CSV table of C-alpha atoms in Angstrom, one decimal:
chain,number,residue,atom,x,y,z
P,180,MET,CA,13.2,-221.3,73.3
P,181,ASP,CA,10.6,-219.0,71.8
P,182,THR,CA,12.4,-216.7,69.4
P,183,ASN,CA,9.4,-214.6,68.9
P,184,ALA,CA,9.7,-213.4,72.5
P,185,ILE,CA,13.2,-212.0,71.8
P,186,TYR,CA,12.6,-210.5,68.3
P,187,THR,CA,9.3,-208.8,67.5
P,188,PRO,CA,9.4,-207.5,63.9
P,189,PRO,CA,8.1,-203.9,63.5
P,190,SER,CA,4.5,-203.7,62.8
P,191,PRO,CA,3.9,-203.3,59.1
P,192,ARG,CA,0.7,-201.3,59.8
P,193,GLY,CA,2.6,-198.5,61.5
P,194,ARG,CA,1.0,-195.1,61.4
P,195,ASN,CA,4.1,-193.4,59.9
P,196,LEU,CA,4.8,-192.0,56.5
P,197,HIS,CA,7.1,-194.9,55.6
P,198,ARG,CA,4.1,-197.0,54.7
P,199,PHE,CA,3.6,-194.8,51.7
P,200,GLY,CA,7.1,-195.9,50.6
P,201,ASN,CA,5.7,-199.3,49.6
P,202,PRO,CA,5.5,-199.2,45.8
P,203,GLY,CA,2.4,-201.4,45.6
P,204,ARG,CA,0.6,-199.1,48.1
P,205,PHE,CA,1.8,-196.1,46.2
P,206,LEU,CA,0.4,-197.5,42.9
P,207,ARG,CA,-3.0,-198.1,44.6
P,208,VAL,CA,-3.3,-194.7,46.4
P,209,SER,CA,-1.9,-192.7,43.5
P,210,GLY,CA,-4.2,-194.4,41.0
P,211,LYS,CA,-7.1,-193.0,42.9
P,212,VAL,CA,-5.6,-189.6,43.5
P,213,LEU,CA,-4.2,-189.0,40.0
P,214,PRO,CA,-7.4,-188.2,38.0
P,215,TRP,CA,-8.6,-185.7,40.7
P,216,LEU,CA,-5.1,-184.1,40.8
P,217,THR,CA,-5.2,-183.8,37.0
P,218,ALA,CA,-8.8,-182.5,36.8
P,219,VAL,CA,-8.2,-179.9,39.6
P,220,GLY,CA,-4.9,-178.8,38.1
P,221,VAL,CA,-6.2,-178.4,34.6
P,222,SER,CA,-9.4,-176.6,35.6
P,223,LEU,CA,-7.7,-174.2,38.0
P,224,THR,CA,-5.0,-173.4,35.5
P,225,LEU,CA,-7.7,-172.7,32.8
P,226,ILE,CA,-9.7,-170.5,35.2
P,227,GLY,CA,-6.6,-168.6,36.3
P,228,LEU,CA,-5.2,-168.1,32.8
P,229,GLY,CA,-8.6,-167.2,31.2
P,230,TRP,CA,-9.3,-164.7,34.0
P,231,GLY,CA,-5.8,-163.3,33.8
P,232,LEU,CA,-5.6,-163.0,30.1
P,233,PHE,CA,-9.1,-161.7,29.3
P,234,TYR,CA,-10.8,-160.2,32.4
P,235,ALA,CA,-8.0,-159.0,34.8
P,236,PRO,CA,-7.1,-155.3,34.3
P,237,ALA,CA,-4.0,-154.3,32.5
P,238,ASP,CA,-1.1,-152.7,34.4
P,239,TRP,CA,-1.1,-148.9,34.5
P,240,GLN,CA,2.6,-148.9,33.7
P,241,GLN,CA,3.3,-152.1,31.7
P,242,GLY,CA,-0.1,-152.4,29.9
P,243,ASP,CA,-1.1,-155.7,28.5
P,244,ALA,CA,2.5,-157.1,28.7
P,245,VAL,CA,1.9,-157.7,32.4
P,246,ARG,CA,-0.4,-160.6,31.6
P,247,ILE,CA,2.6,-162.9,31.1
P,248,ILE,CA,2.9,-162.8,34.9
P,249,TYR,CA,0.2,-165.4,35.2
P,250,ILE,CA,2.6,-168.0,33.6
P,251,HIS,CA,5.9,-166.6,34.5
P,252,VAL,CA,5.5,-166.3,38.3
P,253,PRO,CA,3.9,-169.7,38.9
P,254,ALA,CA,6.6,-171.3,36.7
P,255,ALA,CA,9.3,-169.5,38.8
P,256,TRP,CA,7.7,-170.7,42.0
P,257,LEU,CA,7.5,-174.3,40.7
P,258,ALA,CA,11.1,-174.2,39.5
P,259,SER,CA,12.3,-173.5,43.1
P,260,ALA,CA,9.6,-175.7,44.8
P,261,GLY,CA,10.4,-178.5,42.4
P,262,TYR,CA,14.1,-178.3,43.3
P,263,MET,CA,13.1,-178.3,47.0
P,264,GLY,CA,11.0,-181.4,46.4
P,265,LEU,CA,13.9,-183.0,44.6
P,266,ALA,CA,16.2,-182.2,47.6
P,267,VAL,CA,13.7,-183.7,50.1
P,268,CYS,CA,13.3,-186.9,48.0
P,269,SER,CA,17.1,-187.0,47.8
P,270,ALA,CA,17.5,-186.7,51.6
P,271,ILE,CA,14.8,-189.4,52.1
P,272,SER,CA,16.6,-191.7,49.6
P,273,LEU,CA,20.0,-191.1,51.3
P,274,VAL,CA,18.7,-191.7,54.8
P,275,TRP,CA,16.1,-194.4,54.5
P,276,ARG,CA,17.0,-195.8,51.0
P,277,HIS,CA,13.3,-195.9,49.8
P,278,PRO,CA,13.4,-196.9,46.2
P,279,LEU,CA,10.3,-194.9,45.6
P,280,ALA,CA,12.1,-191.7,46.7
P,281,ASP,CA,14.8,-192.5,44.1
P,282,LEU,CA,12.2,-192.9,41.4
P,283,THR,CA,10.4,-189.7,42.4
P,284,ALA,CA,13.6,-187.7,42.4
P,285,ALA,CA,14.5,-189.0,39.0
P,286,GLU,CA,11.1,-188.0,37.7
P,287,ILE,CA,10.9,-184.5,39.3
P,288,GLY,CA,14.1,-183.6,37.5
P,289,PRO,CA,12.8,-183.2,33.9
P,290,VAL,CA,9.5,-181.7,35.1
P,291,GLY,CA,11.4,-179.1,37.2
P,292,ALA,CA,13.8,-178.4,34.4
P,293,GLY,CA,10.7,-177.8,32.1
P,294,ALA,CA,9.2,-175.3,34.7
P,295,THR,CA,12.6,-173.5,34.9
P,296,PHE,CA,12.8,-173.3,31.1
P,297,ILE,CA,9.2,-171.9,30.9
P,298,CYS,CA,10.2,-169.4,33.6
P,299,LEU,CA,13.3,-168.3,31.7
P,300,THR,CA,11.7,-168.0,28.3
P,301,THR,CA,8.6,-166.2,29.5
P,302,GLY,CA,10.9,-163.9,31.6
P,303,SER,CA,12.9,-163.2,28.4
P,304,ILE,CA,9.7,-162.5,26.4
P,305,TRP,CA,8.6,-160.1,29.2
P,306,GLY,CA,12.0,-158.5,29.5
P,307,LYS,CA,12.2,-157.5,25.8
P,308,PRO,CA,9.4,-154.8,25.9
P,309,MET,CA,10.0,-153.8,29.6
P,310,TRP,CA,13.8,-153.7,29.8
P,311,GLY,CA,14.6,-153.5,26.1
P,312,ALA,CA,16.7,-156.7,26.2
P,313,TRP,CA,16.0,-160.4,25.9
P,314,TRP,CA,18.5,-161.1,28.6
P,315,VAL,CA,20.3,-159.1,31.3
P,316,TRP,CA,23.0,-160.7,33.5
P,317,ASP,CA,21.4,-159.6,36.8
P,318,ALA,CA,21.5,-161.8,39.9
P,319,ARG,CA,18.0,-163.2,39.7
P,320,LEU,CA,18.3,-164.3,36.1
P,321,THR,CA,21.8,-165.7,36.6
P,322,SER,CA,20.8,-167.7,39.6
P,323,VAL,CA,17.7,-169.1,37.9
P,324,LEU,CA,20.0,-170.0,34.9
P,325,VAL,CA,22.3,-171.8,37.3
P,326,LEU,CA,19.2,-173.6,38.7
P,327,PHE,CA,18.4,-174.8,35.2
P,328,PHE,CA,22.0,-176.1,34.8
P,329,LEU,CA,21.7,-177.9,38.1
P,330,TYR,CA,18.6,-179.6,37.0
P,331,LEU,CA,20.3,-180.6,33.7
P,332,GLY,CA,23.3,-181.9,35.5
P,333,HIS,CA,21.1,-183.9,37.8
P,334,ILE,CA,19.2,-185.4,34.9
P,335,ALA,CA,22.4,-186.3,33.1
P,336,LEU,CA,24.1,-187.7,36.2
P,337,ILE,CA,21.3,-189.9,37.2
P,338,ARG,CA,21.1,-191.6,33.8
P,339,ALA,CA,24.9,-191.9,33.3
P,340,PHE,CA,25.3,-195.1,35.4
P,341,ASP,CA,24.7,-198.7,34.4
P,342,SER,CA,23.3,-199.5,37.8
P,343,PRO,CA,20.2,-197.3,38.6
P,344,GLU,CA,20.9,-197.4,42.4
P,345,ARG,CA,24.3,-195.9,41.9
P,346,GLY,CA,22.9,-193.2,39.7
P,347,ALA,CA,20.2,-192.4,42.2
P,348,ARG,CA,22.7,-192.1,45.0
P,349,ALA,CA,25.1,-189.8,43.0
P,350,GLY,CA,22.1,-187.7,41.9
P,351,ALA,CA,20.8,-187.4,45.5
P,352,ILE,CA,24.2,-186.1,46.7
P,353,LEU,CA,24.4,-183.6,43.8
P,354,ALA,CA,20.8,-182.4,44.5
P,355,LEU,CA,21.7,-181.8,48.2
P,356,VAL,CA,24.9,-179.9,47.2
P,357,GLY,CA,22.9,-177.8,44.8
P,358,VAL,CA,20.3,-176.7,47.4
P,359,VAL,CA,22.7,-173.8,48.4
P,360,ASN,CA,21.5,-172.1,45.2
P,361,LEU,CA,17.8,-171.8,46.4
P,362,PRO,CA,18.4,-169.1,49.1
P,363,ILE,CA,20.6,-167.3,46.6
P,364,ILE,CA,17.7,-167.2,44.1
P,365,LYS,CA,15.2,-166.2,46.8
P,366,PHE,CA,17.2,-163.3,48.2
P,367,SER,CA,19.1,-162.3,45.0
P,368,VAL,CA,16.6,-159.4,44.5
P,369,GLU,CA,17.2,-158.2,48.0
P,370,TRP,CA,21.0,-158.7,48.4
P,371,TRP,CA,21.9,-157.2,45.0
P,372,ASN,CA,20.5,-154.1,43.3
P,373,THR,CA,18.9,-155.9,40.4
P,374,LEU,CA,16.8,-155.0,37.4
P,375,HIS,CA,14.4,-157.8,38.2
P,376,GLN,CA,11.7,-156.5,40.5
P,377,PRO,CA,11.5,-157.7,44.2
P,378,ALA,CA,8.9,-160.2,45.2
P,379,THR,CA,5.3,-158.9,44.9
P,380,ILE,CA,3.7,-161.5,47.1
P,381,THR,CA,5.2,-162.5,50.5
P,382,PHE,CA,4.0,-164.6,53.3
P,383,THR,CA,4.5,-161.9,56.0
P,384,GLY,CA,3.3,-158.7,54.3
P,385,SER,CA,0.3,-157.7,52.4
P,386,PRO,CA,0.8,-158.2,48.6
P,387,THR,CA,1.8,-155.1,46.7
P,388,MET,CA,-0.6,-155.9,43.9
P,389,TYR,CA,-4.1,-155.0,42.9
P,390,ILE,CA,-6.6,-157.6,44.2
P,391,GLY,CA,-8.1,-158.1,40.7
P,392,MET,CA,-4.8,-159.2,39.4
P,393,LEU,CA,-3.9,-161.2,42.5
P,394,TRP,CA,-6.8,-163.7,42.3
P,395,PRO,CA,-6.1,-165.0,38.8
P,396,LEU,CA,-2.4,-165.3,39.7
P,397,LEU,CA,-3.3,-167.4,42.8
P,398,PHE,CA,-5.6,-169.6,40.7
P,399,SER,CA,-3.1,-170.2,38.0
P,400,ALA,CA,-0.3,-170.8,40.6
P,401,LEU,CA,-2.4,-173.4,42.4
P,402,GLY,CA,-3.5,-175.0,39.2
P,403,MET,CA,0.0,-175.3,37.8
P,404,SER,CA,1.2,-176.7,41.2
P,405,PHE,CA,-1.5,-179.4,41.0
P,406,GLY,CA,-0.6,-180.0,37.4
P,407,PHE,CA,3.1,-180.3,38.3
P,408,ALA,CA,2.2,-182.8,41.0
P,409,ALA,CA,0.0,-184.7,38.6
P,410,ILE,CA,2.8,-185.0,36.0
P,411,VAL,CA,5.3,-186.1,38.7
P,412,VAL,CA,2.9,-188.7,40.1
P,413,ALA,CA,2.0,-190.0,36.7
P,414,ARG,CA,5.7,-190.2,35.7
P,415,THR,CA,6.6,-192.0,39.0
P,416,ARG,CA,3.8,-194.5,38.5
P,417,ALA,CA,5.2,-195.2,35.0
P,418,GLY,CA,8.7,-195.5,36.6
P,419,VAL,CA,7.4,-198.1,39.2
P,420,MET,CA,5.7,-200.1,36.5
P,421,GLU,CA,8.7,-199.9,34.2
P,422,ARG,CA,10.9,-201.3,37.0
P,423,ARG,CA,8.3,-204.1,37.6
P,424,ILE,CA,8.2,-205.0,33.9
P,425,ARG,CA,12.0,-205.1,33.8
P,426,GLY,CA,12.0,-207.4,36.9
P,427,LEU,CA,9.4,-209.7,35.3
P,428,LEU,CA,11.3,-209.9,32.0
P,429,LEU,CA,14.5,-210.7,33.8
P,430,ALA,CA,12.8,-213.4,35.8
P,431,ARG,CA,11.4,-214.9,32.6
P,432,ALA,CA,14.7,-214.8,30.8
P,433,GLN,CA,16.4,-216.5,33.8
P,434,GLN,CA,13.7,-219.2,33.8
P,435,GLU,CA,14.1,-219.8,30.0
P,436,ALA,CA,17.9,-219.9,30.4
P,437,GLY,CA,17.4,-222.4,33.2
P,438,ALA,CA,15.1,-224.6,31.2
P,439,ARG,CA,17.5,-224.5,28.3
P,440,LEU,CA,20.3,-225.7,30.6
P,441,ASP,CA,18.0,-228.5,31.8
P,442,VAL,CA,17.5,-229.6,28.3
P,443,LEU,CA,21.2,-229.6,27.6
P,444,ALA,CA,21.8,-231.6,30.8
N,14,MET,CA,46.0,-188.0,61.1
N,15,SER,CA,49.2,-189.9,60.2
N,16,VAL,CA,47.2,-192.0,57.7
N,17,PHE,CA,45.8,-188.7,56.3
N,18,LEU,CA,49.4,-187.4,55.8
N,19,THR,CA,50.6,-190.7,54.3
N,20,LEU,CA,47.7,-190.5,51.8
N,21,LEU,CA,48.6,-186.9,51.0
N,22,ARG,CA,52.2,-187.8,50.6
N,23,ARG,CA,51.2,-190.6,48.3
N,24,GLU,CA,49.2,-188.2,46.2
N,25,LEU,CA,52.1,-185.8,45.9
N,26,ARG,CA,54.6,-188.5,45.1
N,27,LEU,CA,52.3,-189.9,42.4
N,28,SER,CA,51.8,-186.5,40.7
N,29,LEU,CA,55.6,-185.9,40.9
N,30,ARG,CA,56.2,-189.2,39.1
N,31,HIS,CA,53.7,-188.1,36.4
N,32,GLY,CA,55.2,-184.6,36.0
N,33,ALA,CA,53.8,-184.1,32.5
N,34,ASP,CA,50.2,-184.6,33.7
N,35,THR,CA,50.7,-182.2,36.5
N,36,LEU,CA,52.3,-179.5,34.3
N,37,ALA,CA,49.5,-179.9,31.6
N,38,ALA,CA,47.0,-178.0,33.7
N,39,VAL,CA,49.3,-175.0,34.1
N,40,LEU,CA,50.3,-175.1,30.5
N,41,PHE,CA,46.6,-175.2,29.5
N,42,PHE,CA,46.1,-172.1,31.7
N,43,LEU,CA,49.0,-170.2,30.1
N,44,VAL,CA,47.9,-171.1,26.5
N,45,THR,CA,44.2,-170.3,26.9
N,46,ALA,CA,45.0,-167.0,28.6
N,47,ALA,CA,47.4,-166.2,25.8
N,48,LEU,CA,44.6,-166.7,23.3
N,49,PHE,CA,42.5,-163.8,24.6
N,50,PRO,CA,44.8,-161.0,23.4
N,51,LEU,CA,44.9,-162.6,20.0
N,52,ALA,CA,41.1,-162.9,19.9
N,53,ILE,CA,40.0,-159.5,21.3
N,54,GLY,CA,43.0,-157.4,20.2
N,55,PRO,CA,46.0,-156.1,22.1
N,56,ALA,CA,44.5,-152.7,23.2
N,57,PRO,CA,45.7,-152.3,26.8
N,58,GLU,CA,42.6,-150.6,28.2
N,59,THR,CA,40.2,-153.4,26.9
N,60,LEU,CA,42.6,-156.1,27.9
N,61,GLY,CA,43.3,-154.7,31.3
N,62,ARG,CA,39.6,-154.3,32.0
N,63,LEU,CA,39.0,-158.0,31.1
N,64,ALA,CA,42.1,-159.4,32.7
N,65,PRO,CA,40.6,-160.5,36.1
N,66,GLY,CA,37.8,-162.3,34.3
N,67,ILE,CA,40.1,-164.0,31.9
N,68,VAL,CA,42.4,-165.2,34.7
N,69,TYR,CA,39.5,-166.6,36.7
N,70,VAL,CA,37.8,-168.4,33.8
N,71,CYS,CA,41.0,-169.9,32.5
N,72,ALA,CA,42.0,-171.0,36.1
N,73,LEU,CA,38.6,-172.5,36.5
N,74,LEU,CA,38.8,-174.5,33.3
N,75,ALA,CA,42.4,-175.5,34.0
N,76,ALA,CA,41.5,-176.8,37.4
N,77,LEU,CA,38.9,-179.1,35.8
N,78,LEU,CA,41.5,-180.8,33.7
N,79,PRO,CA,43.1,-183.2,36.2
N,80,LEU,CA,39.8,-184.0,38.0
N,81,ASP,CA,38.7,-187.1,36.0
N,82,ARG,CA,42.0,-188.8,37.0
N,83,LEU,CA,41.7,-187.6,40.6
N,84,PHE,CA,39.9,-190.8,41.7
N,85,GLY,CA,39.8,-192.5,38.3
N,86,ALA,CA,43.2,-194.3,38.4
N,87,ASP,CA,42.6,-195.5,42.0
N,88,PHE,CA,39.1,-196.6,41.0
N,89,ASP,CA,40.3,-198.6,38.0
N,90,ASP,CA,43.0,-200.5,39.7
N,91,GLY,CA,41.1,-201.1,42.9
N,92,SER,CA,43.3,-199.1,45.3
N,93,LEU,CA,40.3,-196.8,46.1
N,94,ASP,CA,38.7,-199.8,47.9
N,95,LEU,CA,41.8,-200.3,49.9
N,96,LEU,CA,41.9,-196.5,50.7
N,97,LEU,CA,38.4,-196.7,52.0
N,98,LEU,CA,39.3,-199.8,54.1
N,99,SER,CA,42.4,-198.1,55.5
N,100,GLY,CA,40.5,-197.0,58.6
N,101,LEU,CA,40.3,-193.4,57.4
N,102,PRO,CA,36.7,-192.0,57.1
N,103,ALA,CA,35.7,-191.6,53.4
N,104,ALA,CA,35.4,-187.9,54.0
N,105,ALA,CA,39.0,-187.7,55.1
N,106,VAL,CA,40.1,-189.7,52.0
N,107,ALA,CA,38.2,-187.1,49.9
N,108,GLY,CA,39.8,-184.3,51.9
N,109,ALA,CA,43.3,-185.6,51.3
N,110,LYS,CA,42.5,-185.9,47.6
N,111,ALA,CA,41.2,-182.3,47.5
N,112,ALA,CA,44.3,-181.1,49.4
N,113,GLY,CA,46.5,-183.0,46.9
N,114,HIS,CA,44.6,-181.5,44.0
N,115,TRP,CA,45.1,-178.0,45.4
N,116,ILE,CA,48.9,-178.4,46.0
N,117,VAL,CA,49.4,-179.9,42.6
N,118,THR,CA,47.1,-177.8,40.5
N,119,GLY,CA,45.7,-174.8,42.5
N,120,LEU,CA,49.0,-173.6,43.9
N,121,PRO,CA,50.8,-173.6,40.5
N,122,LEU,CA,47.8,-171.8,39.0
N,123,LEU,CA,48.1,-169.2,41.7
N,124,LEU,CA,51.8,-168.7,40.9
N,125,ALA,CA,51.2,-168.6,37.2
N,126,ALA,CA,48.3,-166.1,37.6
N,127,ALA,CA,50.6,-163.2,38.4
N,128,PRO,CA,52.7,-163.2,35.2
N,129,ILE,CA,49.6,-163.8,33.1
N,130,ALA,CA,47.8,-160.9,34.7
N,131,ILE,CA,50.7,-158.6,34.1
N,132,MET,CA,51.0,-159.8,30.5
N,133,LEU,CA,47.2,-159.1,30.1
N,134,ARG,CA,48.1,-155.5,31.1
N,135,MET,CA,46.2,-155.5,34.4
N,136,ALA,CA,47.0,-152.6,36.6
N,137,PRO,CA,49.9,-153.7,39.0
N,138,GLU,CA,48.2,-152.3,42.1
N,139,THR,CA,45.2,-154.7,41.5
N,140,LEU,CA,47.5,-157.7,41.5
N,141,PRO,CA,47.6,-158.3,45.3
N,142,VAL,CA,43.8,-158.3,45.5
N,143,LEU,CA,43.5,-160.7,42.5
N,144,LEU,CA,45.9,-163.1,44.1
N,145,MET,CA,44.3,-162.8,47.5
N,146,GLY,CA,41.0,-163.7,45.9
N,147,LEU,CA,42.5,-166.5,43.9
N,148,LEU,CA,43.8,-168.2,47.1
N,149,PRO,CA,40.3,-169.1,48.5
N,150,ALA,CA,39.0,-169.4,44.9
N,151,THR,CA,41.5,-172.1,43.9
N,152,LEU,CA,40.8,-173.9,47.2
N,153,LEU,CA,37.1,-173.8,46.5
N,154,LEU,CA,37.6,-175.1,43.0
N,155,SER,CA,39.6,-178.1,44.4
N,156,LEU,CA,36.8,-178.8,46.9
N,157,PHE,CA,33.9,-178.5,44.5
N,158,GLY,CA,36.0,-180.4,41.9
N,159,THR,CA,36.5,-183.3,44.4
N,160,VAL,CA,32.8,-183.6,44.9
N,161,GLY,CA,32.2,-183.7,41.2
N,162,ALA,CA,35.0,-186.2,40.5
N,163,ALA,CA,33.6,-188.5,43.3
N,164,LEU,CA,30.1,-188.2,41.9
N,165,VAL,CA,30.9,-189.2,38.3
N,166,LEU,CA,33.1,-192.1,39.4
N,167,GLY,CA,32.0,-195.2,37.4
N,168,ALA,CA,29.7,-193.2,35.1
N,169,ARG,CA,29.6,-193.4,31.4
N,170,ARG,CA,31.2,-190.3,29.8
N,171,GLY,CA,32.2,-189.1,33.2
N,172,GLY,CA,34.7,-186.7,31.8
N,173,VAL,CA,32.0,-184.9,29.8
N,174,LEU,CA,29.6,-184.9,32.7
N,175,LEU,CA,32.1,-183.5,35.2
N,176,PRO,CA,32.2,-179.8,33.8
N,177,LEU,CA,28.4,-179.8,33.6
N,178,LEU,CA,28.2,-180.6,37.3
N,179,VAL,CA,31.1,-178.6,38.6
N,180,LEU,CA,30.8,-175.3,36.6
N,181,PRO,CA,27.4,-174.3,37.9
N,182,LEU,CA,28.5,-174.8,41.5
N,183,THR,CA,31.6,-172.6,40.9
N,184,THR,CA,29.7,-169.5,39.6
N,185,PRO,CA,29.6,-167.7,43.0
N,186,VAL,CA,33.4,-168.1,43.2
N,187,LEU,CA,33.8,-166.5,39.8
N,188,ILE,CA,31.4,-163.7,40.6
N,189,PHE,CA,32.9,-162.7,43.9
N,190,GLY,CA,36.5,-163.2,42.9
N,191,VAL,CA,36.2,-161.0,39.8
N,192,ALA,CA,34.1,-158.5,41.8
N,193,ALA,CA,37.0,-158.2,44.3
N,194,ALA,CA,39.5,-157.5,41.6
N,195,ASP,CA,37.2,-155.1,39.8
N,196,ALA,CA,36.6,-153.2,43.0
N,197,ALA,CA,40.3,-152.8,43.6
N,198,SER,CA,40.9,-151.6,40.0
N,199,PHE,CA,38.2,-148.9,40.5
N,200,GLY,CA,39.9,-147.8,43.8
N,201,GLN,CA,37.2,-149.2,46.0
N,202,THR,CA,37.6,-151.7,48.9
N,203,ALA,CA,37.6,-155.3,47.9
N,204,ARG,CA,37.1,-156.4,51.5
N,205,PRO,CA,33.4,-157.5,51.3
N,206,ASP,CA,34.0,-159.7,48.3
N,207,LEU,CA,37.1,-161.3,49.8
N,208,LEU,CA,35.2,-161.9,53.0
N,209,LEU,CA,32.4,-163.6,51.1
N,210,LEU,CA,34.9,-165.8,49.3
N,211,ALA,CA,36.4,-166.7,52.7
N,212,ALA,CA,32.9,-167.4,54.1
N,213,MET,CA,32.2,-169.8,51.2
N,214,LEU,CA,35.5,-171.5,51.9
N,215,ALA,CA,34.7,-171.9,55.6
N,216,ALA,CA,31.3,-173.5,54.6
N,217,ALA,CA,32.8,-175.7,51.8
N,218,LEU,CA,35.8,-176.9,53.8
N,219,PRO,CA,33.8,-179.3,56.1
N,220,LEU,CA,30.8,-179.9,53.7
N,221,CYS,CA,32.5,-180.8,50.4
N,222,PRO,CA,34.6,-183.6,51.8
N,223,LEU,CA,31.5,-185.0,53.5
N,224,ALA,CA,29.5,-185.0,50.2
N,225,ALA,CA,32.5,-186.4,48.3
N,226,GLY,CA,33.0,-189.1,50.9
N,227,ALA,CA,29.4,-190.1,50.7
N,228,ALA,CA,29.7,-190.4,46.9
N,229,LEU,CA,32.9,-192.4,47.2
N,230,ARG,CA,31.2,-194.9,49.6
N,231,GLY,CA,28.4,-195.1,47.1
N,232,SER,CA,30.8,-196.0,44.2
N,233,ALA,CA,32.7,-198.6,46.3
N,234,GLU,CA,29.5,-200.5,47.2
């Protein structure tokens, strides 16, 4: 009987996104993309920051202190977007069990926590001259602080297990549970009467911001997003290679142990 | 359903046999709450103003105490695998554990909160609102705590990790619970805050056992 007629294995050259889950293909594709990602990220960030810090006009109310917006706002966007990416990777890893999704989720964590930390510190530095205090317990600040703790909990949990698969699974569930915080951050300035100003730039309305200040902000936001992606891709590549090296070392150790046993026998 | 009730009865019987462990959480609650008047001074107006917050924070910390043994004992002696093979979905096992945790820890905390709040010089007319807020709040703590306990199962230093995971998730409970009590003490309506707590409970009741069940299955693999 012809078994091939009954079972046809799925085509490996399928046109779906799963083919990018192959670590070997990921290494090849990302190796080509990474230098471009880095170059675009660094140059856009430099343009945005240089424009914002030296050429953009100062605010009529806040003066030169407003220039920290070119770091603070992109970092805040990336903190939330990074967590969203973490949650998407977690969902993929829970549903399809792609090892690459586990690795990416583990590598997004520290980078996202870094972005959240930059957002919190620059916000604090901005708050001192504007509100007269380094920190106020308003809803936006508190919810971003909780986001920071969620990142830290995820980082700690994923690394607390002896088996990496178990850590990835627990971290994925925690990341999905923590997603409830994202809408709270987004709408905190609308639901509560906060000291933190409401969003300046929205998808649906025209920005309530002078165009000469908007352009450098968009440049630095795009640049920092590319930079974020570049760091995550580079870290994931390192993670894939680390796992391969560990596999090779294990295989060699097993081989040597086997050879020693042969000698003894 | 009968398996669920059997599991719940097992939980309650086990905690009855280890009475000291069960009482430890309530004792912790009483002792930490009693530290606050010593630390910030016995002035009734300051103390009464802070009382709802003190009660909530202490209850939150006390509810964390029994969590690392919630699945830990069953995980160590292998009975968790048997529970997962009992035909009950993993989410239902987690739900029974959460219910057991609430009956053994949450309910006693709720009962102990009234005398503690009065000792902290809280206005007596605020007390019903505080307890009405603590009812969904303790349930939510049990649910979130079950998720955290299932996640850290088998981790190194799981007991240290657990508060780091659970406490950020419980901040909304704390905020709305204390806001309800504060609103009542200022003579305003506490209804919106209590409704928000109830809404969180309605969302957490089906979702938390699901997440905890997924984590349990992961740890049993």
